[in-house]
């Protein structure tokens, strides 16, 4: 229920300072966009392409645009966009080149072999590998080897759009600049081989690369080590014949390169013994040095690129771990909750019709705090009068402006109406508590109706002297439409299953305001209902637990309440609930270090709430973003399978929970849609609440809409008619069915009885509070 004052009386600054945080949504949006961008970049760089076999290229196309001097020329091609020319390798000179690295296992071993034999080679670097292992790029440069680029993600450039080619080349250059502080003019396109294998599309790639300042380096001899044919075969393929100089293609990454390492240990001494010179590409063809120190801007951008992509790798790993952890915890929670629900059902199974022991028949005071509840107050009051248990009904009108009190009085029912200036729900409850004459008190919202046996059911646990409060079973009455169905599912599957678990674990954190029963003396010992938080019901329940009282759940005590019928109203309600729960958790954090019932609340209840109602919802959006990442870049079948498994688990929980509550399972058809819409809204509510709490803001009281969907249960009309015949005046007289219970005299105005000394009664000019 909600309440918002319309009084013009001055408000105390300490209670009315309201800050509505907005910047955090901008921050969250920036973080979400940044995370999504990082994942897209990481997905592109790691999963769109990749190092694969050199045999994956398609059939060769037309070659009429490739200059004949290039087709018959040397392996180093310059000025492809203008007057193309090539360079041949010097006689008896070998330029060893290694593609696809650096690799953390094989590149260091190859570098060790080269160092032992005093040989310098040329390494064509893949950008993603350079980002992942920048220390190896630095070692290659430091040991005098030459750097070339081999694109960023190892795609077939001939199959990419021009803008993608430019991106691949530029990002690789930045990766090298960021990793080693140098830039290079050497390029070897992935899946390239000899000059005579070039076709028109390949030539367009070389022309575009020339426009960007690159010299293309092809190969004249392929060691075929990518096939892992054996050391002997690699030696045969890599050994030149005659005096012609060669550019030999080998690989230092892309798979197991142990054969390459073993072959090099034999090949290098053999080539030297045969009189061959081993040199870098530029030295082998006599070209100017292609590697230069990177400019400040390129080095800075390169460092940024390396940092971002390495951060993206960590984010993906973290999100993957979080997704699996969240899944595992969710499965564990589902198993524990279902086991607890089954055990709870067995424990509550009637023993000779009395699960709690001797029946409780003593009368009960029912307190109905009301602020602008004219839409549903009549149905609520009539349902309470229809109770098959002796009751005293006290309606506390908290300064309503819609005639709530007048409406109740006009019904001429045996109901006591107390009016007070608008002071909020806790104050109204304290007023009713002070006026109550029974040892047992039931608190019910003005937008809720009881079934005839609800009161009788909810007070039965009080036969146990350790029980200080009882939570009833709140149900959604307005279930029409998707939003109503989703809330109905949440009440049955979420709230009620959790309450069964909390009951068994003796750590019940909340007795809902819609239907709860209390020992009056337990509330008096606490000083009444506190207004320290927006969730006065949660605050009160936790305080009772910390004071040594046991709080239990009675599923047979059913109450029907109006749920928000619009997303805006639902947001405001859940925002208040979540924020108030955070306040109560912080207020009672000392229970974590206490013993006895308080310790059970702290180490069981508070930890459960923190884990499943705060931390997991905070992480859930990131996990959802990662799920989308998996659908696009990873294995969509696997991701969809995991989601369907999770949905099946939710459905199983739903079916069991609906069975326990004797509900028809029809609404569960909307469960998949709930996961896509409703769940996301609840996550945002938690995020908003946490930011509000962290920022130190105090959430203002808000007004909830009333829809008039409540109806008194069958049989109430007969009881009301009987009362109207016997009580023409608005005097309070008991119904015949309620026995000889004596009620106070009728009252209209401020309460005559003096509140308990410990009650915290706000002054009438204070800001109103939410119902």
XYZ file of C-alpha atoms in Angstrom:
771
model
C 0.000 0.000 0.000
C 1.206 3.497 -0.540
C 0.687 6.787 1.109
C 1.712 10.316 0.238
C 0.793 13.238 2.367
C -1.017 16.232 0.974
C -0.630 18.263 4.097
C 0.940 21.670 3.806
C 2.442 21.389 7.267
C 6.217 21.942 7.436
C 8.365 18.852 7.238
C 11.470 18.063 9.196
C 14.507 18.486 6.988
C 16.195 15.341 8.306
C 13.252 13.237 7.135
C 12.279 14.914 3.924
C 15.582 15.448 2.143
C 15.012 13.581 -1.081
C 17.635 12.867 -3.676
C 16.657 11.020 -6.819
C 19.883 9.680 -8.296
C 20.059 9.947 -12.069
C 23.748 9.880 -12.924
C 24.033 6.202 -12.028
C 21.801 5.261 -14.942
C 24.174 7.134 -17.226
C 27.066 5.328 -15.584
C 25.328 1.975 -15.941
C 24.537 2.696 -19.570
C 28.166 3.582 -20.226
C 29.304 0.419 -18.449
C 26.821 -1.714 -20.365
C 27.840 -0.203 -23.696
C 31.520 -0.549 -22.787
C 31.027 -4.162 -21.764
C 29.054 -4.935 -24.904
C 31.669 -3.211 -27.068
C 34.493 -5.060 -25.359
C 32.695 -8.358 -25.872
C 31.971 -7.601 -29.519
C 35.613 -6.671 -30.078
C 36.779 -9.726 -28.185
C 34.347 -11.930 -30.090
C 35.481 -10.528 -33.436
C 39.153 -10.885 -32.659
C 38.919 -14.372 -31.188
C 36.013 -16.127 -32.822
C 35.088 -14.589 -36.167
C 38.287 -15.880 -37.790
C 41.319 -17.720 -36.533
C 44.442 -19.653 -37.441
C 43.470 -22.649 -39.526
C 45.076 -24.923 -42.056
C 46.722 -23.234 -45.039
C 44.620 -25.437 -47.285
C 41.285 -23.720 -46.534
C 41.434 -21.230 -49.401
C 39.033 -21.719 -52.267
C 39.621 -22.298 -55.941
C 41.864 -19.849 -57.771
C 40.091 -17.122 -59.751
C 40.986 -15.154 -62.835
C 44.548 -13.773 -63.087
C 44.289 -11.301 -65.970
C 44.763 -8.260 -63.685
C 47.949 -9.580 -62.083
C 51.049 -8.099 -63.862
C 53.118 -10.696 -65.628
C 56.324 -9.367 -64.063
C 54.813 -10.085 -60.645
C 53.695 -13.572 -61.616
C 57.242 -14.397 -62.749
C 59.094 -12.136 -60.336
C 60.559 -12.292 -56.869
C 58.662 -12.979 -53.642
C 58.947 -9.429 -52.271
C 56.431 -7.154 -54.023
C 56.456 -3.350 -53.763
C 54.477 -0.522 -55.375
C 51.616 -2.850 -56.263
C 49.235 0.082 -56.637
C 51.427 1.939 -59.157
C 54.397 0.501 -61.044
C 54.715 -2.873 -59.406
C 58.128 -4.425 -59.079
C 59.531 -7.387 -57.205
C 62.776 -8.313 -55.488
C 64.602 -11.619 -55.708
C 66.485 -13.221 -52.869
C 70.260 -13.094 -53.143
C 71.949 -16.313 -54.310
C 72.697 -18.891 -51.645
C 70.743 -16.832 -49.111
C 67.918 -18.226 -47.026
C 65.353 -16.067 -45.254
C 63.573 -18.166 -42.655
C 60.079 -16.826 -41.967
C 57.670 -17.933 -39.255
C 53.920 -17.296 -39.436
C 51.006 -17.207 -36.973
C 52.876 -16.395 -33.750
C 53.847 -15.574 -31.200
C 52.902 -18.711 -29.305
C 53.735 -19.005 -25.583
C 55.050 -22.579 -26.021
C 56.658 -22.850 -29.448
C 57.915 -19.328 -30.191
C 60.348 -19.306 -27.218
C 61.685 -22.724 -28.249
C 62.212 -21.595 -31.824
C 63.907 -18.418 -30.602
C 66.211 -20.536 -28.455
C 67.219 -22.651 -31.467
C 67.862 -19.507 -33.557
C 69.958 -17.958 -30.786
C 72.093 -21.073 -30.355
C 72.817 -21.061 -34.087
C 73.290 -17.271 -34.332
C 70.542 -16.941 -36.937
C 68.147 -14.061 -37.444
C 64.732 -14.718 -38.966
C 61.537 -12.855 -39.804
C 58.355 -13.391 -37.769
C 54.996 -12.488 -39.278
C 52.878 -11.649 -36.282
C 49.142 -12.220 -35.815
C 47.678 -9.242 -33.928
C 45.628 -11.212 -31.435
C 48.690 -13.275 -30.554
C 50.743 -10.111 -30.093
C 48.085 -8.742 -27.736
C 47.999 -11.973 -25.765
C 51.809 -12.314 -25.550
C 53.431 -8.873 -25.925
C 56.523 -10.034 -24.044
C 57.318 -12.448 -26.871
C 57.059 -9.687 -29.478
C 59.514 -7.653 -27.428
C 61.872 -10.625 -27.209
C 61.749 -11.155 -30.995
C 62.746 -7.538 -31.589
C 65.328 -7.500 -28.795
C 67.131 -10.571 -30.202
C 67.556 -8.913 -33.602
C 64.833 -10.667 -35.535
C 62.558 -8.894 -37.962
C 58.850 -8.259 -37.489
C 56.173 -8.420 -40.166
C 52.394 -8.427 -39.824
C 50.122 -11.348 -40.624
C 46.778 -9.546 -40.015
C 44.950 -9.255 -36.725
C 42.671 -12.300 -36.765
C 44.180 -14.377 -39.597
C 41.328 -14.091 -42.117
C 41.556 -14.583 -45.855
C 41.874 -10.924 -46.858
C 40.636 -11.676 -50.356
C 37.226 -12.508 -48.895
C 36.892 -9.345 -46.816
C 35.455 -5.959 -47.651
C 38.066 -3.201 -48.144
C 37.207 -1.578 -44.798
C 37.769 -4.887 -42.994
C 41.149 -5.289 -44.705
C 42.180 -1.836 -43.541
C 41.000 -2.636 -40.023
C 42.951 -5.881 -39.954
C 46.173 -4.198 -41.065
C 45.821 -1.137 -38.855
C 44.961 -3.054 -35.700
C 47.880 -5.443 -36.217
C 50.259 -2.544 -36.649
C 48.960 -0.960 -33.451
C 49.294 -4.260 -31.599
C 52.967 -4.487 -32.621
C 53.514 -0.831 -31.724
C 51.892 -1.328 -28.334
C 53.711 -4.570 -27.596
C 57.238 -3.722 -28.790
C 57.236 -0.026 -29.638
C 58.005 -0.558 -33.337
C 56.186 -0.450 -36.654
C 56.889 -2.537 -39.723
C 56.331 -2.266 -43.459
C 56.341 -6.033 -44.082
C 53.079 -7.900 -44.718
C 52.338 -11.508 -45.452
C 48.647 -12.142 -46.187
C 47.277 -15.315 -44.551
C 46.909 -18.328 -46.845
C 49.295 -16.813 -49.410
C 52.010 -18.864 -51.066
C 54.020 -18.161 -54.248
C 53.713 -15.404 -56.837
C 52.166 -17.640 -59.467
C 49.292 -18.462 -57.091
C 48.014 -14.865 -57.084
C 44.647 -14.157 -58.687
C 42.780 -10.883 -59.289
C 41.257 -10.727 -55.808
C 44.618 -11.386 -54.192
C 46.106 -8.637 -56.334
C 43.477 -6.168 -55.116
C 44.556 -6.997 -51.574
C 48.209 -6.273 -52.418
C 47.259 -3.009 -54.114
C 45.293 -1.864 -51.075
C 48.155 -2.872 -48.792
C 50.594 -0.908 -50.949
C 48.379 2.143 -50.560
C 48.732 1.713 -46.794
C 52.548 1.566 -47.094
C 53.169 -2.172 -46.973
C 55.557 -4.388 -48.902
C 54.173 -7.877 -49.443
C 56.381 -10.866 -48.701
C 55.410 -14.185 -50.241
C 57.295 -17.478 -50.005
C 59.305 -19.489 -52.500
C 59.578 -22.669 -50.471
C 57.000 -24.115 -48.036
C 58.274 -26.476 -45.345
C 54.732 -27.855 -45.018
C 55.227 -28.006 -41.260
C 51.603 -26.882 -40.796
C 50.647 -30.424 -41.852
C 52.945 -31.972 -39.213
C 54.239 -34.535 -41.735
C 57.229 -35.578 -39.622
C 60.695 -34.109 -39.054
C 62.202 -35.817 -42.072
C 59.573 -34.457 -44.440
C 59.955 -30.932 -43.035
C 63.723 -31.087 -43.567
C 63.253 -32.199 -47.162
C 60.749 -29.440 -47.907
C 62.799 -26.694 -46.209
C 66.179 -27.541 -47.777
C 66.923 -25.487 -50.934
C 68.457 -26.960 -54.067
C 71.132 -25.153 -56.016
C 72.331 -21.596 -55.580
C 68.949 -19.829 -55.820
C 68.040 -17.866 -52.716
C 64.806 -18.807 -50.965
C 62.225 -17.423 -48.560
C 61.223 -20.473 -46.536
C 57.771 -20.557 -44.933
C 57.490 -22.167 -41.493
C 55.212 -21.705 -38.487
C 55.808 -20.943 -34.844
C 52.131 -21.171 -33.795
C 48.773 -22.548 -34.886
C 49.163 -25.944 -33.283
C 51.795 -28.416 -32.132
C 55.117 -27.238 -33.591
C 57.396 -29.760 -31.913
C 58.322 -31.178 -35.339
C 59.292 -27.684 -36.509
C 61.556 -27.200 -33.489
C 63.174 -30.591 -34.009
C 63.690 -29.938 -37.731
C 65.297 -26.536 -37.067
C 67.845 -28.102 -34.744
C 69.017 -30.178 -37.685
C 68.348 -27.756 -40.544
C 70.269 -24.705 -39.349
C 73.679 -26.357 -38.839
C 73.203 -28.238 -42.123
C 72.471 -25.067 -44.138
C 75.441 -23.299 -42.640
C 77.660 -26.252 -43.430
C 76.470 -26.137 -47.051
C 77.492 -22.486 -47.316
C 74.096 -20.813 -47.167
C 73.633 -17.413 -45.550
C 70.686 -17.165 -43.185
C 69.250 -13.656 -43.004
C 66.127 -11.604 -42.446
C 63.873 -10.796 -45.401
C 65.174 -7.257 -45.854
C 68.806 -8.405 -45.760
C 68.038 -11.291 -48.082
C 66.689 -9.019 -50.847
C 68.790 -5.949 -50.076
C 65.933 -3.597 -49.136
C 66.026 -0.756 -46.627
C 65.225 -1.584 -43.014
C 61.424 -2.060 -42.802
C 61.133 -1.857 -38.998
C 61.247 1.527 -37.247
C 60.468 2.875 -33.774
C 56.796 3.654 -33.444
C 55.647 7.237 -33.151
C 54.263 8.464 -29.854
C 50.651 8.399 -31.072
C 50.925 4.912 -32.527
C 52.656 3.596 -29.432
C 50.015 5.138 -27.169
C 47.157 3.790 -29.267
C 48.845 0.416 -29.389
C 49.193 0.295 -25.632
C 45.516 1.197 -25.325
C 44.564 -1.549 -27.767
C 46.643 -4.155 -25.955
C 45.211 -3.076 -22.603
C 41.603 -3.099 -23.823
C 41.862 -6.483 -25.486
C 43.689 -8.060 -22.563
C 41.034 -6.585 -20.298
C 38.389 -8.038 -22.599
C 39.974 -11.463 -22.262
C 39.822 -11.199 -18.474
C 36.231 -9.971 -18.648
C 35.210 -12.912 -20.812
C 36.927 -15.360 -18.480
C 35.326 -13.714 -15.461
C 31.879 -13.630 -17.045
C 32.219 -17.237 -18.074
C 33.106 -18.204 -14.518
C 30.268 -16.072 -13.167
C 27.797 -17.628 -15.578
C 28.749 -21.127 -14.556
C 28.882 -20.143 -10.892
C 25.478 -18.477 -11.126
C 24.096 -21.531 -12.863
C 25.562 -23.879 -10.274
C 24.313 -21.756 -7.385
C 20.869 -21.468 -8.977
C 20.671 -25.237 -9.398
C 21.857 -25.747 -5.829
C 19.286 -23.238 -4.568
C 16.527 -24.951 -6.547
C 17.456 -28.342 -5.108
C 17.661 -26.999 -1.551
C 14.388 -25.081 -1.870
C 12.531 -28.073 -3.304
C 13.883 -30.401 -0.623
C 12.962 -27.865 2.046
C 9.464 -27.443 0.613
C 8.923 -31.193 0.660
C 10.196 -31.481 4.213
C 8.118 -28.505 5.291
C 5.023 -30.129 3.843
C 5.688 -33.319 5.798
C 6.270 -31.453 9.026
C 3.042 -29.505 8.574
C 1.041 -32.627 7.777
C -1.825 -32.710 10.301
C -1.542 -34.978 13.291
C -5.152 -35.847 14.007
C -6.066 -32.643 12.249
C -3.847 -30.489 14.478
C -0.339 -29.883 13.044
C 0.547 -27.397 15.782
C -1.099 -29.003 18.812
C -4.151 -27.931 20.802
C -6.257 -25.434 18.839
C -5.931 -21.715 19.528
C -9.427 -20.282 20.063
C -8.728 -17.027 21.857
C -9.938 -13.840 20.124
C -7.716 -11.832 17.846
C -7.327 -8.114 17.194
C -7.057 -7.266 13.516
C -5.369 -3.957 12.681
C -6.023 -2.445 9.262
C -3.860 0.629 8.571
C -5.510 2.589 5.788
C -4.610 5.583 3.698
C -6.853 6.360 0.722
C -8.093 2.777 0.512
C -11.702 3.540 -0.464
C -11.383 1.310 -3.562
C -10.911 -1.872 -1.556
C -11.539 -1.198 2.122
C -15.133 -2.422 2.094
C -14.188 -5.798 0.626
C -11.322 -6.059 3.085
C -13.466 -5.285 6.131
C -16.317 -7.546 5.066
C -13.898 -10.425 4.515
C -12.499 -9.953 8.016
C -15.997 -9.932 9.508
C -16.681 -13.213 7.739
C -13.907 -14.901 9.709
C -14.891 -18.062 11.552
C -12.709 -16.977 14.458
C -13.576 -14.320 17.074
C -12.040 -11.051 15.965
C -11.837 -7.416 16.892
C -11.351 -5.209 13.842
C -9.585 -1.873 14.139
C -9.291 0.332 11.068
C -6.731 3.101 11.571
C -7.356 5.846 9.043
C -4.036 7.611 8.538
C -5.324 10.977 7.329
C -7.057 9.675 4.188
C -8.393 12.287 1.775
C -10.684 9.972 -0.189
C -13.273 9.295 2.531
C -11.907 5.906 3.611
C -12.982 6.355 7.240
C -16.419 7.692 6.276
C -16.956 4.741 3.946
C -16.178 2.207 6.685
C -18.488 3.983 9.135
C -21.293 4.145 6.584
C -21.309 0.365 6.380
C -22.643 0.179 9.970
C -20.474 -2.838 10.691
C -18.945 -3.858 14.026
C -15.638 -2.242 13.164
C -13.725 0.260 15.245
C -12.470 3.239 13.263
C -9.623 5.356 14.583
C -8.557 8.487 12.793
C -5.204 10.172 13.053
C -3.251 12.775 11.186
C -1.179 11.374 8.375
C 1.936 9.923 10.001
C 2.703 6.801 8.014
C 2.036 3.094 8.188
C 4.275 2.280 11.195
C 2.523 4.990 13.215
C -0.892 3.683 12.143
C 0.071 0.151 13.169
C 1.311 1.409 16.526
C -1.946 3.271 17.030
C -3.903 0.109 16.326
C -1.592 -1.914 18.535
C -2.171 0.497 21.422
C -5.935 0.199 20.969
C -5.960 -3.608 20.597
C -7.334 -5.578 23.514
C -6.224 -9.068 22.487
C -2.985 -10.882 23.117
C -2.801 -11.963 19.478
C -2.720 -9.354 16.718
C -3.190 -9.780 12.983
C -2.000 -7.016 10.674
C -3.539 -6.739 7.233
C -3.245 -4.187 4.451
C -6.301 -2.294 3.296
C -5.966 -3.774 -0.186
C -6.245 -7.368 1.027
C -9.125 -9.750 1.691
C -9.091 -12.819 3.920
C -10.772 -16.156 3.446
C -13.152 -17.169 6.265
C -10.593 -19.495 7.889
C -7.529 -17.300 7.372
C -7.500 -15.856 10.895
C -8.134 -19.246 12.462
C -5.295 -20.771 10.452
C -2.747 -18.040 11.037
C -3.028 -18.075 14.832
C -2.678 -21.841 15.303
C 1.158 -21.777 15.451
C 0.895 -19.635 18.611
C 0.192 -22.821 20.539
C 3.995 -23.005 20.553
C 5.135 -20.424 23.145
C 8.364 -19.831 21.188
C 6.468 -18.451 18.180
C 6.300 -14.670 18.115
C 5.012 -14.118 14.589
C 3.401 -16.042 11.747
C 3.580 -15.305 8.033
C 0.493 -16.066 6.007
C 0.172 -17.024 2.362
C -0.339 -13.893 0.261
C -1.852 -14.451 -3.158
C -2.397 -12.194 -6.159
C -6.078 -11.556 -6.843
C -5.750 -9.602 -10.118
C -4.069 -12.234 -12.294
C -5.358 -11.029 -15.638
C -2.780 -10.147 -18.283
C 0.873 -11.085 -18.462
C 1.950 -8.782 -15.657
C -0.616 -10.266 -13.298
C 0.382 -13.821 -14.243
C 4.060 -13.080 -13.741
C 3.455 -11.658 -10.279
C 1.231 -14.615 -9.455
C 4.085 -16.947 -10.449
C 6.528 -14.917 -8.384
C 4.330 -15.059 -5.279
C 3.757 -18.807 -5.535
C 7.161 -19.955 -6.789
C 9.472 -17.325 -5.361
C 8.058 -15.945 -2.132
C 6.244 -19.009 -0.829
C 8.970 -21.538 -1.599
C 11.497 -19.281 0.091
C 9.235 -18.919 3.134
C 9.114 -22.684 3.541
C 12.910 -22.763 3.468
C 13.188 -19.863 5.931
C 10.711 -21.575 8.232
C 12.758 -24.767 8.367
C 16.000 -22.831 8.801
C 14.390 -20.651 11.525
C 15.520 -17.457 9.813
C 12.330 -15.941 8.405
C 13.264 -12.384 7.324
C 9.808 -11.045 6.437
C 6.227 -11.428 7.603
C 4.348 -9.683 4.775
C 2.221 -6.700 5.611
C -0.665 -8.259 3.704
C -1.119 -11.145 6.140
C 0.829 -11.520 9.370
C 0.066 -12.410 12.978
C 2.009 -11.406 16.095
C 2.072 -11.764 19.840
C 1.216 -8.351 21.164
C 3.671 -8.578 24.029
C 6.479 -9.454 21.580
C 5.753 -6.237 19.690
C 5.501 -4.216 22.904
C 8.894 -5.509 24.002
C 10.346 -4.098 20.764
C 8.710 -0.717 21.298
C 6.218 -1.267 18.502
C 6.705 -0.974 14.769
C 9.787 1.017 13.766
C 9.807 3.598 10.989
C 13.567 3.366 10.420
C 13.131 1.638 7.059
C 10.700 1.580 4.164
C 10.136 -2.151 4.694
C 8.621 -1.959 8.145
C 7.426 -5.573 7.902
C 10.938 -6.877 7.200
C 12.459 -4.645 9.872
C 9.894 -5.828 12.409
C 10.376 -9.501 11.549
C 14.151 -9.300 11.823
C 13.846 -7.488 15.140
C 11.604 -10.274 16.480
C 14.121 -12.924 15.397
C 16.954 -11.046 17.042
C 14.851 -10.778 20.208
C 14.660 -14.561 20.452
C 11.243 -15.190 18.921
C 10.619 -17.801 16.283
C 8.823 -16.750 13.096
C 7.015 -19.437 11.090
C 5.030 -19.788 7.877
C 1.452 -21.051 7.731
C 0.580 -21.759 4.123
C -3.095 -22.417 4.886
C -3.648 -18.827 6.016
C -4.483 -17.345 2.646
C -4.994 -13.674 1.844
C -5.754 -12.114 -1.515
C -4.037 -8.876 -2.360
C -3.996 -6.482 -5.279
C -0.778 -6.506 -7.265
C 0.393 -3.557 -9.392
C -1.317 -3.567 -12.773
C 1.224 -1.408 -14.629
C 4.984 -1.542 -15.037
C 5.326 1.888 -13.465
C 3.371 0.871 -10.378
C 5.262 -2.407 -10.166
C 8.587 -0.573 -10.415
C 7.667 1.773 -7.573
C 6.454 -1.039 -5.348
C 9.468 -3.289 -5.874
C 11.862 -0.368 -5.636
C 10.473 0.385 -2.202
C 10.531 -3.256 -1.157
C 14.104 -3.787 -2.289
C 15.391 -0.521 -0.858
C 13.606 -1.168 2.427
C 15.015 -4.689 2.590
C 18.528 -3.330 2.088
C 17.899 -0.860 4.910
C 16.683 -3.644 7.188
C 19.612 -5.888 6.310
C 22.051 -3.119 7.137
C 20.213 -2.235 10.327
C 20.322 -5.846 11.540
C 23.783 -6.744 10.226
C 24.857 -7.308 13.830
C 22.932 -10.587 13.732
C 25.820 -12.070 11.759
C 27.942 -12.140 14.899
C 25.216 -13.147 17.364
C 24.247 -16.534 18.705
C 20.937 -18.295 19.001
C 17.926 -17.206 16.911
C 19.638 -13.930 16.001
C 22.631 -15.811 14.634
C 20.372 -18.024 12.522
C 18.815 -14.906 11.037
C 22.233 -13.390 10.362
C 24.205 -16.324 9.039
C 21.316 -17.977 7.223
C 18.677 -15.409 6.381
C 20.828 -12.348 5.724
C 23.432 -14.301 3.778
C 20.681 -15.868 1.661
C 19.149 -12.467 0.948
C 22.534 -10.948 0.146
C 23.441 -13.755 -2.227
C 20.176 -14.325 -4.064
C 18.379 -10.999 -3.816
C 21.302 -8.602 -4.127
C 24.505 -10.025 -5.589
C 23.083 -12.366 -8.220
C 20.632 -9.762 -9.562
C 23.485 -7.251 -9.743
C 25.552 -9.670 -11.815
C 22.675 -11.020 -13.878
C 22.697 -8.306 -16.596
C 26.375 -8.951 -17.274
C 25.691 -12.676 -17.454
C 22.829 -12.020 -19.877
C 25.119 -9.932 -22.061
C 27.627 -12.768 -22.012
C 24.863 -15.189 -23.021
C 24.203 -13.016 -26.077
C 27.942 -13.032 -26.722
C 27.864 -16.817 -26.608
C 24.953 -16.966 -29.043
C 26.830 -14.827 -31.561
C 30.449 -15.877 -31.174
C 30.543 -19.186 -29.322
C 28.336 -22.246 -29.625
C 24.696 -21.114 -29.941
C 23.404 -24.672 -29.560
C 25.221 -24.992 -26.255
C 23.989 -21.626 -24.988
C 20.403 -22.361 -25.992
C 20.695 -25.780 -24.382
C 21.850 -24.234 -21.108
C 19.000 -21.724 -21.211
C 16.442 -24.454 -21.901
C 17.862 -26.510 -19.037
C 17.545 -23.532 -16.719
C 14.000 -22.923 -17.953
C 13.125 -26.570 -17.377
C 14.431 -26.285 -13.833
C 12.275 -23.196 -13.291
C 9.270 -25.021 -14.719
C 9.793 -27.985 -12.402
C 9.999 -25.662 -9.426
C 6.884 -23.881 -10.643
C 4.881 -27.059 -11.043
C 5.811 -28.266 -7.577
C 5.145 -24.886 -5.973
C 1.760 -24.612 -7.695
C 0.924 -28.096 -6.483
C 1.831 -27.187 -2.908
C -0.378 -24.101 -3.099
C -3.210 -26.040 -4.798
C -3.024 -23.695 -7.791
C -3.764 -24.538 -11.397
C -0.490 -24.590 -13.387
C -1.941 -22.801 -16.415
C -0.122 -19.466 -15.845
C 3.223 -21.234 -16.092
C 2.991 -21.119 -19.891
C 4.179 -17.503 -19.612
C 7.335 -18.493 -17.727
C 9.672 -18.156 -20.772
C 8.406 -14.627 -21.407
C 8.865 -13.828 -17.738
C 12.554 -14.666 -18.058
C 12.972 -12.133 -20.878
C 10.960 -9.204 -19.505
C 9.946 -9.456 -15.864
C 13.266 -10.801 -14.637
C 15.163 -7.974 -16.305
C 12.896 -5.408 -14.655
C 13.565 -6.930 -11.238
C 17.311 -6.768 -11.907
C 17.049 -3.070 -12.683
C 15.067 -2.557 -9.484
C 17.875 -4.112 -7.454
C 20.483 -2.022 -9.257
C 18.503 1.164 -8.657
C 18.007 0.283 -4.990
C 21.680 -0.492 -4.398
C 22.786 2.760 -6.036
C 20.236 4.677 -3.999
C 21.516 3.065 -0.811
C 25.196 3.521 -1.682
C 24.679 7.167 -2.629
C 23.179 7.835 0.797
C 19.881 9.017 -0.644
C 16.613 8.469 1.180
C 13.896 7.099 -1.035
C 10.730 9.148 -0.862
C 7.388 7.577 -0.033
C 5.301 6.849 -3.073
C 1.647 6.251 -3.701
C 0.390 2.974 -5.111
C -2.594 2.745 -7.403
C -5.753 0.945 -6.306
C -7.859 -0.834 -8.897
C -10.947 -1.968 -6.984
C -10.487 -5.594 -8.020
C -11.053 -6.959 -4.504
C -14.258 -8.747 -3.570
C -15.374 -10.064 -0.221
C -15.497 -13.868 -0.066
C -18.765 -15.755 -0.350
C -20.797 -15.717 2.855
C -19.806 -12.234 3.938
C -23.057 -10.719 2.742
C -25.134 -12.888 5.092
C -22.992 -11.958 8.055
C -23.206 -8.292 7.123
C -26.998 -8.420 6.724
C -27.349 -10.000 10.133
C -25.198 -7.312 11.636
C -27.153 -4.522 9.949
C -30.460 -5.856 11.364
C -29.104 -6.134 14.869
C -27.020 -2.936 14.849
C -28.782 -0.053 13.124
C -26.455 2.384 14.805
C -22.716 2.382 14.208
C -22.122 0.898 17.652
C -19.630 -1.944 17.792
C -21.291 -5.231 18.593
C -19.915 -8.721 17.985
C -21.351 -11.117 15.446
C -23.116 -14.119 16.878
C -20.530 -16.400 15.344
C -17.800 -14.611 17.244
C -19.027 -15.657 20.653
C -19.204 -13.457 23.728
C -16.086 -11.490 22.928
C -16.433 -7.981 24.317
C -15.288 -5.117 22.106
C -14.416 -1.548 23.028
C -16.939 1.207 22.584
C -17.164 2.881 19.166
C -14.615 5.561 18.586
C -14.064 8.189 15.939
C -11.122 10.467 16.410
C -7.653 10.177 17.875
C -7.034 7.113 19.995
C -8.080 7.403 23.621
C -5.651 4.813 24.899
C -2.099 5.884 25.586
C 0.470 4.289 23.265
C 3.092 2.040 24.716
C 6.013 4.054 26.048
C 8.362 2.475 23.575
C 6.295 3.281 20.472
C 7.924 5.593 18.017
C 5.041 7.848 17.025
C 6.015 10.486 14.458
C 4.518 13.895 14.847
C 1.576 14.690 12.590
C 3.554 17.134 10.472
C 6.135 14.556 9.414
C 6.238 13.264 5.878
C 3.832 10.483 5.035
C 4.932 6.927 4.551
C 4.194 4.206 2.099
C 1.510 1.522 2.341
